[in-house]
Short mmCIF file of C-alpha atoms and ligand atoms in Angstrom, two decimals:
data_model
loop_
_atom_site.label_atom_id
_atom_site.label_comp_id
_atom_site.label_asym_id
_atom_site.label_seq_id
_atom_site.Cartn_x
_atom_site.Cartn_y
_atom_site.Cartn_z
CA UNK A 1 -0.12 0.10 -0.05
CA UNK A 2 1.15 3.47 -0.93
CA UNK A 3 1.44 5.51 2.18
CA UNK A 4 0.50 9.22 3.08
CA UNK A 5 3.30 11.83 3.61
CA UNK A 6 2.85 13.77 7.01
CA UNK A 7 5.57 15.85 8.84
CA UNK A 8 8.19 14.07 6.66
CA UNK A 9 7.12 10.58 7.57
CA UNK A 10 5.33 7.98 5.42
CA UNK A 11 2.30 6.98 7.18
CA UNK A 12 -0.07 4.08 6.35
CA UNK A 13 -3.69 3.83 7.52
CA UNK A 14 -5.83 1.09 8.12
CA UNK A 15 -7.85 1.54 4.79
CA UNK A 16 -6.21 1.16 1.34
CA UNK A 17 -8.12 2.33 -1.76
CA UNK A 18 -7.77 0.66 -5.12
CA UNK A 19 -6.53 2.61 -8.02
CA UNK A 20 -8.50 1.19 -11.03
CA UNK A 21 -7.57 1.46 -14.78
CA UNK A 22 -10.49 3.01 -16.62
CA UNK A 23 -9.33 1.27 -19.68
CA UNK A 24 -9.32 -2.12 -18.05
CA UNK A 25 -11.26 -2.39 -14.64
CA UNK A 26 -9.50 -5.75 -13.95
CA UNK A 27 -6.12 -3.83 -13.81
CA UNK A 28 -5.59 -2.50 -10.11
CA UNK A 29 -2.74 -0.25 -10.22
CA UNK A 30 -1.94 -0.31 -6.61
CA UNK A 31 -3.61 0.28 -3.10
CA UNK A 32 -3.30 3.85 -1.55
CA UNK A 33 -3.76 4.74 1.94
CA UNK A 34 -6.86 6.62 2.67
CA UNK A 35 -6.61 9.52 5.15
CA UNK A 36 -9.33 10.32 7.59
CA UNK A 37 -9.86 13.56 9.76
CA UNK A 38 -7.10 12.68 12.28
CA UNK A 39 -4.49 12.50 9.30
CA UNK A 40 -5.73 15.64 7.65
CA UNK A 41 -5.40 17.42 10.94
CA UNK A 42 -2.03 15.93 11.47
CA UNK A 43 -0.97 17.27 8.06
CA UNK A 44 -2.32 20.63 8.81
CA UNK A 45 -0.37 20.79 12.01
CA UNK A 46 2.86 19.62 10.28
CA UNK A 47 2.39 22.15 7.75
CA UNK A 48 1.76 24.90 10.39
CA UNK A 49 4.82 23.88 12.40
CA UNK A 50 7.19 23.93 9.35
CA UNK A 51 5.82 27.40 7.86
CA UNK A 52 7.91 29.86 9.84
CA UNK A 53 11.36 28.16 9.10
CA UNK A 54 10.47 27.45 5.33
CA UNK A 55 9.27 30.82 5.06
CA UNK A 56 12.74 32.09 5.83
CA UNK A 57 14.50 29.52 3.70
CA UNK A 58 16.64 31.06 1.08
CA UNK A 59 16.11 31.02 -2.72
CA UNK A 60 19.01 28.74 -3.47
CA UNK A 61 17.50 25.91 -1.37
CA UNK A 62 14.18 26.39 -2.99
CA UNK A 63 15.82 26.40 -6.39
CA UNK A 64 17.74 23.42 -5.97
CA UNK A 65 14.85 21.30 -4.72
CA UNK A 66 12.56 22.34 -7.67
CA UNK A 67 15.40 21.67 -10.06
CA UNK A 68 16.05 18.23 -8.90
CA UNK A 69 12.18 17.49 -8.89
CA UNK A 70 11.80 18.80 -12.35
CA UNK A 71 14.83 16.96 -13.73
CA UNK A 72 13.67 13.59 -12.19
CA UNK A 73 10.15 14.16 -13.59
CA UNK A 74 11.50 14.77 -17.08
CA UNK A 75 13.90 11.84 -17.06
CA UNK A 76 11.14 9.37 -15.91
CA UNK A 77 8.50 10.81 -18.27
CA UNK A 78 7.92 7.63 -19.92
CA UNK A 79 7.32 5.64 -17.06
CA UNK A 80 5.26 8.40 -15.22
CA UNK A 81 3.39 8.97 -18.44
CA UNK A 82 2.41 5.28 -18.60
CA UNK A 83 1.28 5.49 -14.94
CA UNK A 84 -0.81 8.42 -15.66
CA UNK A 85 -2.40 6.97 -18.76
CA UNK A 86 -3.30 3.75 -16.79
CA UNK A 87 -4.97 5.69 -13.92
CA UNK A 88 -6.72 8.50 -15.69
CA UNK A 89 -7.14 7.09 -19.35
CA UNK A 90 -5.69 9.70 -21.48
CA UNK A 91 -3.62 8.12 -24.25
CA UNK A 92 0.19 7.57 -23.89
CA UNK A 93 1.53 10.53 -25.98
CA UNK A 94 -0.85 12.94 -24.20
CA UNK A 95 0.13 11.48 -20.85
CA UNK A 96 3.83 11.87 -21.40
CA UNK A 97 3.05 15.44 -22.77
CA UNK A 98 1.51 16.08 -19.42
CA UNK A 99 4.27 14.79 -17.51
CA UNK A 100 6.62 16.92 -19.62
CA UNK A 101 4.71 19.85 -18.71
CA UNK A 102 4.87 19.06 -14.99
CA UNK A 103 8.51 18.90 -15.28
CA UNK A 104 9.02 21.98 -17.08
CA UNK A 105 6.82 23.75 -14.49
CA UNK A 106 9.16 22.83 -11.79
CA UNK A 107 12.13 23.90 -13.83
CA UNK A 108 10.30 27.29 -14.53
CA UNK A 109 9.56 27.78 -10.74
CA UNK A 110 13.09 26.80 -9.86
CA UNK A 111 14.29 29.73 -11.77
CA UNK A 112 11.61 32.07 -10.42
CA UNK A 113 12.88 31.21 -6.76
CA UNK A 114 16.06 33.01 -7.72
CA UNK A 115 14.27 35.82 -9.36
CA UNK A 116 11.87 36.95 -6.65
CA UNK A 117 12.15 40.72 -6.65
CA UNK A 118 10.75 43.61 -4.73
CA UNK A 119 10.75 47.32 -5.16
CA UNK A 120 12.49 50.24 -3.36
CA UNK A 121 11.08 53.60 -3.76
CA UNK A 122 11.98 57.01 -2.25
CA UNK A 123 9.23 58.04 0.30
CA UNK A 124 7.27 61.10 -0.25
CA UNK A 125 8.61 62.07 3.21
CA UNK A 126 12.25 63.36 3.23
CA UNK A 127 14.80 60.80 4.94
CA UNK A 128 12.40 57.85 4.50
CA UNK A 129 12.80 54.81 2.13
CA UNK A 130 10.06 52.44 1.14
CA UNK A 131 10.51 48.74 0.50
CA UNK A 132 7.98 46.52 -1.17
CA UNK A 133 8.55 42.78 -0.77
CA UNK A 134 6.60 39.72 -1.15
CA UNK A 135 6.23 37.12 1.70
CA UNK A 136 4.87 33.72 1.78
CA UNK A 137 1.14 33.25 2.74
CA UNK A 138 1.70 30.39 5.11
CA UNK A 139 0.06 27.11 4.83
CA UNK A 140 -1.63 26.53 1.56
CA UNK A 141 -4.21 23.78 1.00
CA UNK A 142 -4.18 22.26 -2.59
CA UNK A 143 -7.33 20.20 -3.76
CA UNK A 144 -6.94 18.82 -7.24
CA UNK A 145 -9.09 17.19 -9.73
CA UNK A 146 -8.65 13.83 -11.55
CA UNK A 147 -8.30 15.08 -15.18
CA UNK A 148 -4.74 16.34 -14.98
CA UNK A 149 -3.30 14.17 -12.34
CA UNK A 150 0.27 15.58 -12.46
CA UNK A 151 0.23 18.69 -14.32
CA UNK A 152 -2.49 20.53 -12.11
CA UNK A 153 -0.65 19.50 -8.69
CA UNK A 154 2.54 20.52 -10.37
CA UNK A 155 1.23 24.06 -11.22
CA UNK A 156 0.02 24.50 -7.65
CA UNK A 157 2.73 22.75 -5.65
CA UNK A 158 5.65 24.38 -7.51
CA UNK A 159 4.73 28.01 -7.01
CA UNK A 160 3.64 27.25 -3.51
CA UNK A 161 7.02 25.92 -2.54
CA UNK A 162 8.99 28.49 -4.79
CA UNK A 163 7.45 31.24 -2.64
CA UNK A 164 8.03 29.68 0.64
CA UNK A 165 4.66 28.27 1.64
CA UNK A 166 4.06 24.92 3.27
CA UNK A 167 1.52 22.56 1.66
CA UNK A 168 -1.24 20.22 2.59
CA UNK A 169 -2.01 18.41 -0.83
CA UNK A 170 -5.18 16.54 -1.38
CA UNK A 171 -5.21 14.63 -4.72
CA UNK A 172 -8.66 13.51 -6.51
CA UNK A 173 -9.71 10.26 -5.29
CA UNK A 174 -9.66 8.68 -8.82
CA UNK A 175 -5.85 9.43 -9.39
CA UNK A 176 -3.62 8.89 -6.40
CA UNK A 177 -0.87 7.30 -8.38
CA UNK A 178 0.60 10.38 -10.09
CA UNK A 179 0.25 12.48 -6.98
CA UNK A 180 1.95 9.96 -5.02
CA UNK A 181 4.83 9.66 -7.57
CA UNK A 182 5.20 13.49 -7.51
CA UNK A 183 5.35 13.78 -3.87
CA UNK A 184 7.79 10.90 -3.63
CA UNK A 185 10.04 12.84 -6.06
CA UNK A 186 9.81 16.15 -4.10
CA UNK A 187 10.48 14.41 -0.84
CA UNK A 188 13.58 12.66 -2.06
CA UNK A 189 14.66 16.05 -3.83
CA UNK A 190 14.97 17.31 -0.25
CA UNK A 191 11.78 19.17 0.92
CA UNK A 192 11.98 19.57 4.61
CA UNK A 193 9.76 17.56 6.93
CA UNK A 194 6.22 19.17 7.15
CA UNK A 195 6.70 21.42 4.08
CA UNK A 196 4.84 19.23 1.72
CA UNK A 197 2.27 16.77 2.94
CA UNK A 198 0.26 14.24 1.14
CA UNK A 199 -3.36 13.19 2.17
CA UNK A 200 -5.09 11.06 -0.16
CA UNK A 201 -8.84 10.60 0.79
CA UNK A 202 -12.48 11.68 0.19
CA UNK A 203 -13.21 15.25 -0.44
CA UNK A 204 -15.98 15.45 1.92
CA UNK A 205 -13.62 14.31 4.85
CA UNK A 206 -10.08 15.30 3.84
CA UNK A 207 -11.04 18.23 1.63
CA UNK A 208 -13.55 19.52 4.15
CA UNK A 209 -11.20 19.25 7.15
CA UNK A 210 -8.85 21.70 5.17
CA UNK A 211 -11.73 24.02 4.62
CA UNK A 212 -12.83 23.96 8.28
CA UNK A 213 -9.43 24.55 9.56
CA UNK A 214 -8.45 28.17 10.41
CA UNK A 215 -4.61 27.26 10.23
CA UNK A 216 -5.05 26.92 6.47
CA UNK A 217 -4.17 30.19 5.15
CA UNK A 218 -4.99 29.76 1.47
CA UNK A 219 -6.60 27.22 -0.71
CA UNK A 220 -5.96 26.58 -4.42
CA UNK A 221 -8.68 24.50 -5.84
CA UNK A 222 -9.64 22.95 -9.38
CA UNK A 223 -12.69 21.01 -9.93
CA UNK A 224 -16.47 21.48 -10.05
CA UNK A 225 -18.38 24.74 -9.59
CA UNK A 226 -20.38 23.08 -6.75
CA UNK A 227 -17.30 22.35 -4.95
CA UNK A 228 -15.67 25.38 -5.70
CA UNK A 229 -18.51 27.42 -4.23
CA UNK A 230 -18.36 25.35 -1.04
CA UNK A 231 -14.55 26.11 -0.76
CA UNK A 232 -15.22 29.87 -1.27
CA UNK A 233 -18.18 29.80 1.35
CA UNK A 234 -16.21 27.80 4.03
CA UNK A 235 -13.25 30.17 3.52
CA UNK A 236 -15.10 33.44 4.00
CA UNK A 237 -15.39 33.34 7.82
CA UNK A 238 -11.50 33.11 8.17
CA UNK A 239 -11.14 35.76 5.34
CA UNK A 240 -8.78 33.01 3.75
CA UNK A 241 -7.23 33.53 0.28
CA UNK A 242 -8.99 31.32 -2.29
CA UNK A 243 -8.05 30.60 -5.91
CA UNK A 244 -10.72 28.71 -7.96
CA UNK A 245 -10.57 27.07 -11.33
CA UNK A 246 -14.05 25.57 -12.24
CA UNK A 247 -14.38 24.33 -15.69
CA UNK A 248 -15.88 25.88 -18.88
CA UNK A 249 -18.29 25.69 -21.61
CA UNK A 250 -15.78 26.97 -24.22
CA UNK A 251 -16.92 28.24 -27.59
CA UNK A 252 -15.08 27.55 -30.84
CA UNK A 253 -16.38 29.95 -33.65
CA UNK A 254 -16.07 28.92 -37.20
CA UNK A 255 -16.42 31.76 -39.61
CA UNK A 256 -17.37 31.48 -43.27
CA UNK A 257 -13.80 32.47 -44.30
CA UNK A 258 -12.12 29.96 -42.08
CA UNK A 259 -9.43 27.60 -43.46
CA UNK A 260 -11.60 24.33 -43.40
CA UNK A 261 -8.94 21.97 -42.51
CA UNK A 262 -7.75 24.31 -39.70
CA UNK A 263 -11.18 24.63 -38.37
CA UNK A 264 -11.91 20.87 -38.54
CA UNK A 265 -8.59 20.06 -36.88
CA UNK A 266 -9.33 22.74 -34.06
CA UNK A 267 -12.64 21.30 -33.30
CA UNK A 268 -11.45 17.84 -33.28
CA UNK A 269 -8.71 18.27 -31.06
CA UNK A 270 -10.26 20.94 -28.76
CA UNK A 271 -13.47 18.92 -28.33
CA UNK A 272 -12.42 15.27 -28.26
CA UNK A 273 -8.80 14.79 -27.34
CA UNK A 274 -8.07 13.76 -23.87
CA UNK A 275 -11.66 12.33 -24.02
CA UNK A 276 -13.01 15.71 -23.80
CA UNK A 277 -12.32 15.62 -20.11
CA UNK A 278 -10.36 19.12 -20.25
CA UNK A 279 -11.77 22.43 -18.52
CA UNK A 280 -10.63 24.05 -21.88
CA UNK A 281 -12.38 21.69 -24.25
CA UNK A 282 -14.34 23.07 -27.21
CA UNK A 283 -17.84 21.99 -26.08
CA UNK A 284 -19.91 24.62 -28.05
CA UNK A 285 -19.01 24.82 -31.81
CA UNK A 286 -20.57 28.03 -33.33
CA UNK A 287 -20.68 27.97 -37.02
CA UNK A 288 -21.83 30.79 -39.45
CA UNK A 289 -24.40 29.42 -41.98
CA UNK A 290 -22.62 29.54 -45.46
CA UNK A 291 -19.72 27.00 -43.99
CA UNK A 292 -21.97 25.20 -41.75
CA UNK A 293 -23.08 22.24 -43.64
CA UNK A 294 -19.78 21.71 -45.24
CA UNK A 295 -17.89 22.19 -42.10
CA UNK A 296 -20.41 19.66 -40.04
CA UNK A 297 -19.95 17.10 -42.74
CA UNK A 298 -16.33 17.11 -42.80
CA UNK A 299 -16.21 17.00 -38.74
CA UNK A 300 -18.88 14.37 -38.51
CA UNK A 301 -16.47 12.29 -40.90
CA UNK A 302 -13.53 13.00 -38.83
CA UNK A 303 -15.24 12.28 -35.49
CA UNK A 304 -16.57 8.83 -36.88
CA UNK A 305 -13.03 7.83 -37.74
CA UNK A 306 -11.51 8.64 -34.33
CA UNK A 307 -10.26 5.27 -32.78
CA UNK A 308 -11.38 4.79 -29.11
CA UNK A 309 -9.62 2.11 -27.00
CA UNK A 310 -7.27 1.16 -24.44
CA UNK A 311 -5.28 4.33 -23.34
CA UNK A 312 -1.94 2.28 -23.69
CA UNK A 313 -2.42 1.00 -27.17
CA UNK A 314 -0.38 2.53 -29.84
CA UNK A 315 -3.40 2.97 -32.35
CA UNK A 316 -5.82 4.63 -29.81
CA UNK A 317 -6.58 8.33 -30.22
CA UNK A 318 -9.35 8.69 -27.52
CA UNK A 319 -9.10 6.71 -24.34
CA UNK A 320 -11.79 5.74 -21.92
CA UNK A 321 -14.01 7.97 -19.83
CA UNK A 322 -12.60 8.17 -16.34
CA UNK A 323 -15.14 6.28 -14.43
CA UNK A 324 -18.73 4.86 -14.55
CA UNK A 325 -20.20 8.06 -12.84
CA UNK A 326 -18.75 10.37 -15.57
CA UNK A 327 -19.76 7.95 -18.37
CA UNK A 328 -23.38 8.00 -17.04
CA UNK A 329 -23.18 11.84 -16.90
CA UNK A 330 -21.89 12.08 -20.56
CA UNK A 331 -24.89 9.56 -21.78
CA UNK A 332 -27.35 11.40 -19.76
CA UNK A 333 -26.41 14.86 -21.53
CA UNK A 334 -26.53 13.18 -25.08
CA UNK A 335 -29.99 12.03 -24.19
CA UNK A 336 -30.92 15.50 -22.81
CA UNK A 337 -29.75 17.08 -25.87
CA UNK A 338 -31.75 14.69 -28.30
CA UNK A 339 -34.80 15.26 -26.21
CA UNK A 340 -34.52 19.16 -26.52
CA UNK A 341 -34.17 18.87 -30.36
CA UNK A 342 -30.45 18.24 -31.04
CA UNK A 343 -29.55 15.80 -33.71
CA UNK A 344 -26.89 13.20 -33.08
CA UNK A 345 -24.60 13.34 -35.94
CA UNK A 346 -22.04 11.10 -34.90
CA UNK A 347 -20.88 8.66 -32.04
CA UNK A 348 -22.59 8.95 -28.47
CA UNK A 349 -22.71 5.05 -28.01
CA UNK A 350 -21.15 3.05 -25.29
CA UNK A 351 -18.90 0.87 -26.95
CA UNK A 352 -16.91 -2.58 -26.08
CA UNK A 353 -13.39 -3.44 -26.51
CA UNK A 354 -11.51 -6.57 -25.63
CA UNK A 355 -10.95 -5.07 -22.17
CA UNK A 356 -13.66 -3.92 -19.76
CA UNK A 357 -13.34 -0.11 -19.90
CA UNK A 358 -15.49 2.86 -20.02
CA UNK A 359 -15.52 3.55 -23.67
CA UNK A 360 -17.80 6.04 -25.36
CA UNK A 361 -17.59 6.93 -28.99
CA UNK A 362 -17.14 10.77 -29.44
CA UNK A 363 -20.52 12.51 -29.81
CA UNK A 364 -21.25 15.18 -32.25
CA UNK A 365 -24.73 16.89 -31.69
CA UNK A 366 -25.87 19.41 -34.27
CA UNK A 367 -28.87 21.81 -34.70
CA UNK A 368 -28.63 23.07 -30.97
CA UNK A 369 -29.49 26.24 -29.43
CA UNK A 370 -27.99 28.55 -26.82
CA UNK A 371 -30.78 27.88 -24.42
CA UNK A 372 -30.35 24.06 -24.51
CA UNK A 373 -28.92 22.49 -21.48
CA UNK A 374 -26.15 20.88 -23.60
CA UNK A 375 -24.94 24.37 -24.15
CA UNK A 376 -25.23 25.61 -20.65
CA UNK A 377 -23.84 22.90 -18.48
CA UNK A 378 -20.40 21.31 -18.52
CA UNK A 379 -20.47 17.77 -19.62
CA UNK A 380 -16.93 17.01 -19.22
CA UNK A 381 -16.57 14.10 -21.59
CA UNK A 382 -16.17 13.60 -25.70
CA UNK A 383 -19.32 15.41 -26.29
CA UNK A 384 -19.73 18.52 -28.45
CA UNK A 385 -22.55 20.39 -29.82
CA UNK A 386 -22.77 22.68 -32.82
CA UNK A 387 -24.93 25.94 -33.16
CA UNK A 388 -25.73 27.57 -36.56
CA UNK A 389 -25.64 31.30 -36.59
CA UNK A 390 -26.22 34.15 -39.32
CA UNK A 391 -22.92 36.14 -39.26
CA UNK A 392 -19.89 37.02 -36.88
CA UNK A 393 -21.95 39.40 -34.81
CA UNK A 394 -24.38 36.49 -33.87
CA UNK A 395 -21.44 34.31 -33.39
CA UNK A 396 -19.89 36.52 -30.81
CA UNK A 397 -23.22 37.06 -29.09
CA UNK A 398 -23.62 33.17 -28.84
CA UNK A 399 -20.15 32.66 -27.70
CA UNK A 400 -20.52 34.98 -24.68
CA UNK A 401 -23.99 33.69 -23.84
CA UNK A 402 -22.70 31.28 -21.23
CA UNK A 403 -22.22 31.38 -17.42
CA UNK A 404 -18.66 30.23 -17.96
CA UNK A 405 -15.61 32.08 -19.36
CA UNK A 406 -12.54 30.10 -19.41
CA UNK A 407 -11.15 29.72 -23.09
CA UNK A 408 -12.56 30.88 -26.33
CA UNK A 409 -11.60 30.22 -29.91
CA UNK A 410 -12.06 31.49 -33.42
CA UNK A 411 -11.23 30.13 -36.72
CA UNK A 412 -11.08 32.82 -39.34
CA UNK A 413 -8.56 34.13 -41.95
CA UNK A 414 -9.92 37.81 -41.09
CA UNK A 415 -7.60 40.04 -39.15
CA UNK A 416 -10.50 42.15 -38.42
CA UNK A 417 -12.73 39.52 -36.85
CA UNK A 418 -9.92 37.83 -35.11
CA UNK A 419 -8.82 41.15 -33.53
CA UNK A 420 -12.46 41.94 -32.68
CA UNK A 421 -12.90 38.56 -31.04
CA UNK A 422 -9.85 38.86 -28.90
CA UNK A 423 -11.25 42.05 -27.53
CA UNK A 424 -14.76 41.31 -27.01
CA UNK A 425 -15.06 37.60 -25.96
CA UNK A 426 -15.68 37.22 -22.46
CA UNK A 427 -12.99 34.45 -21.48
CA UNK A 428 -9.69 34.30 -19.81
CA UNK A 429 -7.91 32.75 -22.56
CA UNK A 430 -8.45 33.36 -26.40
CA UNK A 431 -7.16 31.06 -29.34
CA UNK A 432 -7.00 32.24 -32.97
CA UNK A 433 -6.90 29.36 -35.37
CA UNK A 434 -5.90 27.02 -32.56
CA UNK A 435 -7.96 24.66 -30.38
CA UNK A 436 -9.33 26.25 -27.12
CA UNK A 437 -7.52 23.58 -25.14
CA UNK A 438 -3.67 23.37 -25.02
CA UNK A 439 -1.87 26.08 -23.20
CA UNK A 440 1.67 27.05 -22.43
CA UNK A 441 3.10 26.47 -18.96
CA UNK A 442 4.82 29.60 -18.44
CA UNK A 443 1.96 32.23 -19.09
CA UNK A 444 -1.18 32.91 -16.91
CA UNK A 445 -3.95 30.24 -16.92
CA UNK A 446 -7.49 31.15 -15.82
CA UNK A 447 -10.92 32.42 -16.67
CA UNK A 448 -13.77 34.81 -15.69
CA UNK A 449 -17.51 34.67 -14.89
CA UNK A 450 -18.29 31.34 -13.32
CA UNK A 451 -15.11 29.59 -14.48
CA UNK A 452 -12.39 31.07 -12.15
CA UNK A 453 -12.13 33.21 -9.01
CA UNK A 454 -9.27 34.66 -7.52
CA UNK A 455 -5.67 35.22 -8.91
CA UNK A 456 -4.41 33.51 -12.00
CA UNK A 457 -2.44 30.42 -11.96
CA UNK A 458 0.84 29.60 -13.56
CA UNK A 459 3.68 31.78 -15.00
CA UNK A 460 4.90 34.98 -12.95
CA UNK A 461 1.24 35.70 -12.32
CA UNK A 462 1.20 32.92 -9.71
CA UNK A 463 3.08 35.07 -7.30
CA UNK A 464 -0.10 37.10 -6.71
CA UNK A 465 -1.72 34.05 -4.97
CA UNK A 466 1.18 32.48 -3.40
CA UNK A 467 2.72 35.61 -1.82
CA UNK A 468 1.44 38.61 0.30
CA UNK A 469 3.00 41.95 -0.32
CA UNK A 470 4.51 43.87 2.48
CA UNK A 471 5.47 47.60 2.58
CA UNK A 472 8.33 48.69 4.85
CA UNK A 473 9.04 52.17 5.72
CA UNK A 474 12.65 53.00 7.21
CA UNK A 475 13.84 56.34 8.55
CA UNK A 476 17.59 57.09 7.43
O1 TXE B 1 -15.34 17.15 -8.88
P1 TXE B 1 -15.20 17.63 -7.48
P2 TXE B 1 -15.58 15.77 -9.36
C1 TXE B 1 -16.26 19.04 -13.12
C2 TXE B 1 -16.83 18.18 -14.31
C3 TXE B 1 -17.06 16.83 -13.66
C4 TXE B 1 -17.41 17.27 -12.32
C5 TXE B 1 -17.58 16.41 -11.07
O2 TXE B 1 -18.04 18.68 -14.84
O3 TXE B 1 -18.05 16.02 -14.23
O4 TXE B 1 -16.80 18.39 -12.09
O5 TXE B 1 -16.20 15.87 -10.99
C6 TXE B 1 -12.54 17.55 -3.88
N1 TXE B 1 -14.44 19.82 0.36
N2 TXE B 1 -14.95 19.01 -13.10
O6 TXE B 1 -16.59 14.82 -8.78
O7 TXE B 1 -16.13 16.97 -6.68
C7 TXE B 1 -12.41 16.28 -4.58
O8 TXE B 1 -12.09 15.19 -3.72
C8 TXE B 1 -13.14 19.85 -0.11
C9 TXE B 1 -14.30 20.10 -13.82
O9 TXE B 1 -14.33 14.95 -9.54
O10 TXE B 1 -15.35 19.08 -7.56
C10 TXE B 1 -11.41 16.63 -5.46
O11 TXE B 1 -10.12 16.42 -5.13
N3 TXE B 1 -12.90 19.26 -1.17
C11 TXE B 1 -12.86 20.24 -13.48
C12 TXE B 1 -11.75 18.02 -6.00
O12 TXE B 1 -12.40 18.49 -4.90
C13 TXE B 1 -13.82 18.42 -1.84
C14 TXE B 1 -12.01 19.22 -13.29
C15 TXE B 1 -12.63 18.12 -7.19
O13 TXE B 1 -13.66 17.28 -7.09
C16 TXE B 1 -15.05 18.45 -1.39
C17 TXE B 1 -12.85 18.18 -12.61
C18 TXE B 1 -15.51 19.11 -0.29
N4 TXE B 1 -16.51 19.00 0.39
C19 TXE B 1 -14.10 18.08 -12.54
N5 TXE B 1 -15.72 17.68 -2.26
C20 TXE B 1 -12.12 21.26 -14.17
N6 TXE B 1 -12.28 22.51 -13.88
O14 TXE B 1 -11.27 21.04 -15.01
C21 TXE B 1 -15.07 17.22 -3.24
N7 TXE B 1 -13.77 17.72 -2.90
#
C-alpha cells in the first residue's frame, strides 16, 4: 500500500483504496492509504509547524529542490506517463506530454525562486525609504481534480514551494498514483519535513477538514463549480485567500472565411482529445451559416474515424471516460440534448473493446440552441454540440451567452474578426486558429465569470496568489 506523507514521515492507515484503470477495470494499479480526519489534521499541524522556518529559507535551497524534482520528472517521463495513462485514461502520448509539462513547470519555478524581486521607492517624506517585498502566505491547501493528475498538482505545488509556503495536498480520489509519485520525487529532492504533506482521501472528509481549519491560510482548488462554491463559502469566515478554477463551456467560432482544414482540426482536437475531459475543451462549436453544412459534414466524418480504445495501445486516439459516474453523466447529457431537439450526427454510443473499460464513441450533436442544457452545463466528456448562426456578430453573441468564461476560440482568416473577437469575447484565454485547449506552462491560466475566482495560476502571475505584499518604511 502506498502511504500518506505527514511531517516528513510515510504513514499508512487501516484502509487502502484501489486505483483502478478505466481502460481495463480488472487492472488494479496499486492500493493507496486513505486519510481520515485525524490524518488531515495531523498534516495541517505539520504544515503549520514547518511554515515559519521554510518561509525564511533562501532562494538557493528552494531552487535546488525544484530543479532536482523537475529533472527527475523529465528523466522519468515515459514511466510516469504510462502510470498516468493507466490511472486516468488519456492516451500515452498525451500522458507523456502532461508529465513533460509538469517537469517544465518545476524548472520554471526553480528559476523564479532566484528571481523573486521587490521594489525600493523613495518616500514622499524626506529621509524615509520604502521597500515593497513579497512574503509567503503560510499554509496552502491544494485540492486537485482527476483530469490532469500530475500537471495541475505541479502548477499549484511548484509556485507554493517556490515562494516559501508549506503545503497540504489532497489529490482527487480517482488518481492517487501520479500524485504519490510526484510527492515521492519532491520528498527525495530534499523538501524538509512538514513542508509538503500528502493526504489522499475523500473530498467530503479530507478536503472538508482543510476548509474547516483556520490554520490553512490559502486554498487553491480546481474542480466542479459546486465544490468551488463550497470552498469559497467555507473560507469566507476566515477571510482566507482562495483561488478557484471550475471548468468551462468553451466556444469555438468557425466563420465562413475559415480555412476548413484548420477549423476541423481545431474542433476535433479541442472537443475530443483527452476524451473531452479538459476544462478548456471546445464543447460549443458555433458556425456561420454559409460554411455550416460543409464544416459539419467534414467534422462528422473525422469524428466517426477517431479510434477509441485502451489508453496504452499504440493505435488509440481517444481513451476511456474516467469512471462509471462520469460515463453516465456523458450519456445523460447526450440524451437530454436529443430530447431538446439536438441531432446526434456521430458517435454517442457506449462501445465495447477486448478489455472492460468505460468507452464512449465521441458524440457530435448538431442543430442545438444556446438555451439548451447541452450548451449551458459542463458535460466533461467527448461530447460537443454545434450551433448555426447568421454571421460574426451573432457568433460573438452566442459565444458570450454562457455562465462560464475560461477559453474561447475563433477560426477565421480575417484580421478584423480575429482582433475583434480577442477584444470582445468574455474569456480568460483566447485562441485564434488554435484549439481552445492546449496552453503554455509559463503564462497565466484562468478564466472569468463562473469559471474562475481569485488570482491567475501559472507563470509569473502565480506570485499574486502564493505571496503577500509587505510595504516597509525606514527612516534614514
Ligand atoms: O469534482 P469535484 P468531481 C467537473 C466536471 C465533472 C464534475 C465532477 O464537470 O463532471 O466536476 O467531478 C474535492 N471539500 N470538473 O466529482 O467534486 C475532490 O475530492 C473539499 C471540472 O471530480 O469538484 C477533488 O479532489 N474538497 C474540472 C476535488 O474537490 C472537496 C475538473 C474536485 O472534485 C469536497 C474536474 C469538499 N466538500 C471536474 N468535495 C475542471 N475545472 O477542470 C470534493 N472535494
